[in-house]
XYZ file of C-alpha atoms in Angstrom:
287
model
C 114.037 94.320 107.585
C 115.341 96.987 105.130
C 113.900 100.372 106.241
C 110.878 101.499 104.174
C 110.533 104.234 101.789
C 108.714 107.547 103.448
C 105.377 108.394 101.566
C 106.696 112.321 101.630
C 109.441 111.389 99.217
C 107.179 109.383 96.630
C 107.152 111.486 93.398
C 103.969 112.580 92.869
C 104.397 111.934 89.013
C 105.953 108.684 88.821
C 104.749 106.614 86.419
C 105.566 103.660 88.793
C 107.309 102.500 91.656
C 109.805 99.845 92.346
C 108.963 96.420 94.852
C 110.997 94.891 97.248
C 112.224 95.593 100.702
C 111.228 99.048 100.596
C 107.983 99.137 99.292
C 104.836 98.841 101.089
C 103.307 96.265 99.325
C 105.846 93.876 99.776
C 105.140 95.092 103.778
C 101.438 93.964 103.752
C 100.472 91.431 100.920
C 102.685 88.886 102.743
C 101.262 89.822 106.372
C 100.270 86.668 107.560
C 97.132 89.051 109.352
C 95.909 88.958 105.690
C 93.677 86.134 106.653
C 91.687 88.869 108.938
C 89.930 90.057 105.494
C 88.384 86.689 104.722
C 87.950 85.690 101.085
C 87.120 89.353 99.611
C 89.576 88.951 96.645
C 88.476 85.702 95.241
C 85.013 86.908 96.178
C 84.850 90.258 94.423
C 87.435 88.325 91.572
C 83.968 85.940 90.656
C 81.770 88.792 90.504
C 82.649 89.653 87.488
C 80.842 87.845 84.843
C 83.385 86.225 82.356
C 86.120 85.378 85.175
C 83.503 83.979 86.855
C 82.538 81.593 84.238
C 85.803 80.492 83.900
C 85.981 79.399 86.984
C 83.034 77.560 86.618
C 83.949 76.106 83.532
C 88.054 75.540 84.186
C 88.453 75.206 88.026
C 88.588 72.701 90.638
C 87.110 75.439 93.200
C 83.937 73.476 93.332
C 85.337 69.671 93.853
C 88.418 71.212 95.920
C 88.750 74.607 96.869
C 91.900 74.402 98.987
C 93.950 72.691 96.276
C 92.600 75.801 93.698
C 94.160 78.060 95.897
C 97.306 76.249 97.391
C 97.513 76.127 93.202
C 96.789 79.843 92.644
C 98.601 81.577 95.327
C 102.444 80.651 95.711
C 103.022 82.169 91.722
C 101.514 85.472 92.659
C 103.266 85.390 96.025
C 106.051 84.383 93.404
C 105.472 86.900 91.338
C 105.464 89.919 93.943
C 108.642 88.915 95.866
C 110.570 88.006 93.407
C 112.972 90.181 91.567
C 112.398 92.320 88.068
C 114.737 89.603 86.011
C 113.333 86.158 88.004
C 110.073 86.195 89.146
C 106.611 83.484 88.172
C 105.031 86.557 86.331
C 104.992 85.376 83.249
C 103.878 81.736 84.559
C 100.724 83.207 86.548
C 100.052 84.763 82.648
C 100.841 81.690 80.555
C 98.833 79.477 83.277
C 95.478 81.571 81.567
C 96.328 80.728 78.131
C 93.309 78.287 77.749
C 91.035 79.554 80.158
C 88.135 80.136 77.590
C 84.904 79.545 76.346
C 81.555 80.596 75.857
C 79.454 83.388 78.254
C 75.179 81.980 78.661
C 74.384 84.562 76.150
C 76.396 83.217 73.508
C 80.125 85.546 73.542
C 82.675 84.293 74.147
C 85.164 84.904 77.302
C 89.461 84.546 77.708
C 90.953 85.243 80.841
C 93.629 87.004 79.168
C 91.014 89.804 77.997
C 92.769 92.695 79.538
C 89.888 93.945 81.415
C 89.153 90.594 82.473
C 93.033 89.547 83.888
C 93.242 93.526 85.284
C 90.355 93.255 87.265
C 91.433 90.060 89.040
C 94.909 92.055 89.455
C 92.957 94.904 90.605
C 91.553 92.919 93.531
C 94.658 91.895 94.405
C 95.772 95.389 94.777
C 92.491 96.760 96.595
C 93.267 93.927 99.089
C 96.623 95.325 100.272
C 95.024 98.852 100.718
C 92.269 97.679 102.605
C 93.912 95.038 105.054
C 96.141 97.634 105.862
C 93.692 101.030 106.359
C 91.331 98.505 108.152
C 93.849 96.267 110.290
C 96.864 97.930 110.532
C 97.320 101.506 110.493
C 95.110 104.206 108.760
C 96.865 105.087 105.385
C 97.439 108.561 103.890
C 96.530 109.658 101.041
C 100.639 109.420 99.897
C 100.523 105.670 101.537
C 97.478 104.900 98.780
C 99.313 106.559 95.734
C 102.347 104.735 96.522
C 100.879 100.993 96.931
C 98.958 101.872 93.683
C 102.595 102.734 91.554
C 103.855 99.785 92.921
C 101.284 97.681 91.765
C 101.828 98.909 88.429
C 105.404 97.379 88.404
C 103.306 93.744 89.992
C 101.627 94.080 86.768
C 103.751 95.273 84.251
C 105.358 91.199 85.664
C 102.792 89.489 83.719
C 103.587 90.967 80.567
C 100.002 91.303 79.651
C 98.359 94.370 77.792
C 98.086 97.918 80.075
C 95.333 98.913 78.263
C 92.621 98.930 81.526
C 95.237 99.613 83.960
C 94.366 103.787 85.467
C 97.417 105.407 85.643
C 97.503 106.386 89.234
C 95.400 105.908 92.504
C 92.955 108.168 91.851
C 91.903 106.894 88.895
C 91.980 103.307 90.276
C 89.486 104.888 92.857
C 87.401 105.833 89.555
C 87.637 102.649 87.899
C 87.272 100.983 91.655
C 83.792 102.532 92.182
C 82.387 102.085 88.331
C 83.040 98.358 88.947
C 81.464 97.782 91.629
C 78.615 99.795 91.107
C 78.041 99.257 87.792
C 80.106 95.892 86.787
C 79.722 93.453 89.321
C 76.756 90.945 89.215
C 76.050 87.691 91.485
C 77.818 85.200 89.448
C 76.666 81.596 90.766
C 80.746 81.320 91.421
C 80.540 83.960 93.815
C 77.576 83.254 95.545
C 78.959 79.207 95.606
C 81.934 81.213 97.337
C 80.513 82.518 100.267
C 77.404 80.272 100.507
C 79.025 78.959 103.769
C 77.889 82.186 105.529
C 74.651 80.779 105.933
C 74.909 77.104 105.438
C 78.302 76.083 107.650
C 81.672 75.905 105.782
C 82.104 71.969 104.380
C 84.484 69.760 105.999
C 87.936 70.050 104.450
C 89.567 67.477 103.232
C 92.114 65.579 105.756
C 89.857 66.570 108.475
C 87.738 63.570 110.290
C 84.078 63.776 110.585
C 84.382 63.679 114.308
C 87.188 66.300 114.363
C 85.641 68.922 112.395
C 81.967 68.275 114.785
C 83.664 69.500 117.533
C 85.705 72.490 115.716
C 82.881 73.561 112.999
C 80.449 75.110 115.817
C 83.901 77.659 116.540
C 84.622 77.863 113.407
C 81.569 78.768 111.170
C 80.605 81.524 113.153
C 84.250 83.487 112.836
C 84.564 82.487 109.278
C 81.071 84.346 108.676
C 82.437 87.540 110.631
C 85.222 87.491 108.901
C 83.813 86.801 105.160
C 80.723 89.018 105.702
C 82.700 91.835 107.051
C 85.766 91.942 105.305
C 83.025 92.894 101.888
C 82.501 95.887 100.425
C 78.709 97.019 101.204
C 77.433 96.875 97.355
C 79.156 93.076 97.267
C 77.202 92.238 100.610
C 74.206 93.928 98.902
C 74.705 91.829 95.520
C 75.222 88.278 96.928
C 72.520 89.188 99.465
C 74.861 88.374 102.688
C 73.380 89.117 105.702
C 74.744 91.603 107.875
C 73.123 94.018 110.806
C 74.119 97.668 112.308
C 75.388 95.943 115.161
C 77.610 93.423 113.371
C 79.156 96.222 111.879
C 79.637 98.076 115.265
C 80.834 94.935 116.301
C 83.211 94.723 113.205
C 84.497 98.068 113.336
C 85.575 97.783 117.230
C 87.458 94.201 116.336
C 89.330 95.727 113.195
C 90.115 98.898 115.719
C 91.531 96.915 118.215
C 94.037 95.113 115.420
C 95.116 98.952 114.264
C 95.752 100.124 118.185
C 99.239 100.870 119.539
C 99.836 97.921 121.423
C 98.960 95.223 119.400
C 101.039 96.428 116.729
C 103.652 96.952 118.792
C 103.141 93.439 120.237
C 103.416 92.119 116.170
C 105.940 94.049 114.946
C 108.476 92.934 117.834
C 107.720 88.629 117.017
C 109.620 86.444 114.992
C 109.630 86.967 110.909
C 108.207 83.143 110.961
C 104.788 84.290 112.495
C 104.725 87.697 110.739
C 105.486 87.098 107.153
C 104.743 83.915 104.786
C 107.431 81.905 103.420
C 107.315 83.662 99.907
C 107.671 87.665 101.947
C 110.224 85.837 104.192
C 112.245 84.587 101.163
C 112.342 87.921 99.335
C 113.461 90.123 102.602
C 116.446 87.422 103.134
C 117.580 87.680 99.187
C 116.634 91.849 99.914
């Protein structure tokens, strides 16, 4: 794998910052430890209001949520690992075109609103920083900056208007913390989206009645962990998810022992094939 760039020598006043093999978030968003976060993008993605009506109104993730995502995914992955001149960018974009319609209270909602198709973007981005501060290594404060100006150049790939887009990471903080504290509501989508916290995850398609007896009782339980801990408190607090002092004791200790010495060591040194997705894999090998 190409070396990566050192945080020191990020320019501090950069507008943005290139992807591929040196950049950091071509390092984590194809991690295949990603899963270790549970659904917080899509989550925190159907919080907000108008993309999560058109979810409701537009998507399959009710009848079939695997096939929304094995249908959502691979362009973004696309879209990241490719190259400036050939990448799904401006498919991902064009895929939103008539994702629209009308809010309860009578406006009306696109997906390509910019504030609507940034925030999705924007959960994207918050996803990379906080699988890797919480599961792989603590960042610095020059690691944050520097997944944040690369993400600009992810976006700038869709060809969609900058408009909401904060022009460097600590103004993402800023527009990070108004919303979630101010934005975010419990959109029925969201709440449909981790409703298997409490009520067992349904049996995905493909998998036998019998099969998924014996693997559900192993299964729920983890997939709870994982969901419930991998949100933000203020999301827990707005979908009303239930989570203890000692769950979080007991969360902080597991993500610790993912960011120690040795098991990092153990990762870094296994095959590309268990580390990396197909779509990271692809982009190191063109490099």
């Amino acid at each position: 794998m190409t070396e990566l760039r050192e945080s020191s020598d990020v320019d501090a006043t950069a507008d943005a910052l290139p992807l591929g093999p040196q950049s950091l978030v071509w390092r984590y968003f194809g991690d295949n430890r990603m899963f270790l976060i549970g659904p917080r993008p899509a989550v925190l993605q159907n919080m907000l209001a108008e993309l999560g009506q058109g979810v409701l109104d537009h998507s399959v993730f009710f009848s079939d949520t695997s096939a929304r995502i094995k249908r959502s995914l691979p362009p973004i992955f696309r879209t990241v690992y490719g190259s400036d001149e050939d990448n799904a960018g401006r498919q991902v974009r064009d895929f939103h075109h008539q994702i629209k319609g009308e809010m309860p209270s009578g406006e009306r909602y696109h997906a390509l609103d910019p504030d609507t198709y940034f925030w999705a973007h924007a959960t994207f981005v918050e996803q990379v920083l906080y699988f890797a501060d919480t599961f792989v290594k603590r960042l610095t404060q020059a690691e944050k900056e520097q997944i944040y100006l690369e993400s600009k150049t992810w976006y700038r790939r869709y060809g969609v208007s900058e408009r909401p887009m904060p022009a460097n990471y600590q103004e993402f903080e800023k527009y990070w913390d108004h919303m979630m504290n101010e934005v975010m509501i419990a959109h029925p989508t969201a709440k449909y989206g981790v409703g298997y916290v409490t009520k067992g995850f349904p049996r995905p398609k493909g998998v036998s009645p019998f099969v998924w007896r014996l693997v559900s009782p192993v299964f729920n339980p983890i997939a709870a962990f994982l969901t419930t801990g991998g949100m933000p408190p203020r999301g827990r607090e707005l979908l009303g998810l239930p989570w203890t002092e000692r769950q979080e004791r007991r969360y902080q200790r597991f993500a610790a022992a993912w960011r120690s010495r040795p098991v990092n060591w153990l990762w870094d040194h296994l095959p590309m094939r268990v580390r990396y997705n197909g779509f990271a894999r692809g982009g190191y090998a063109r490099g």
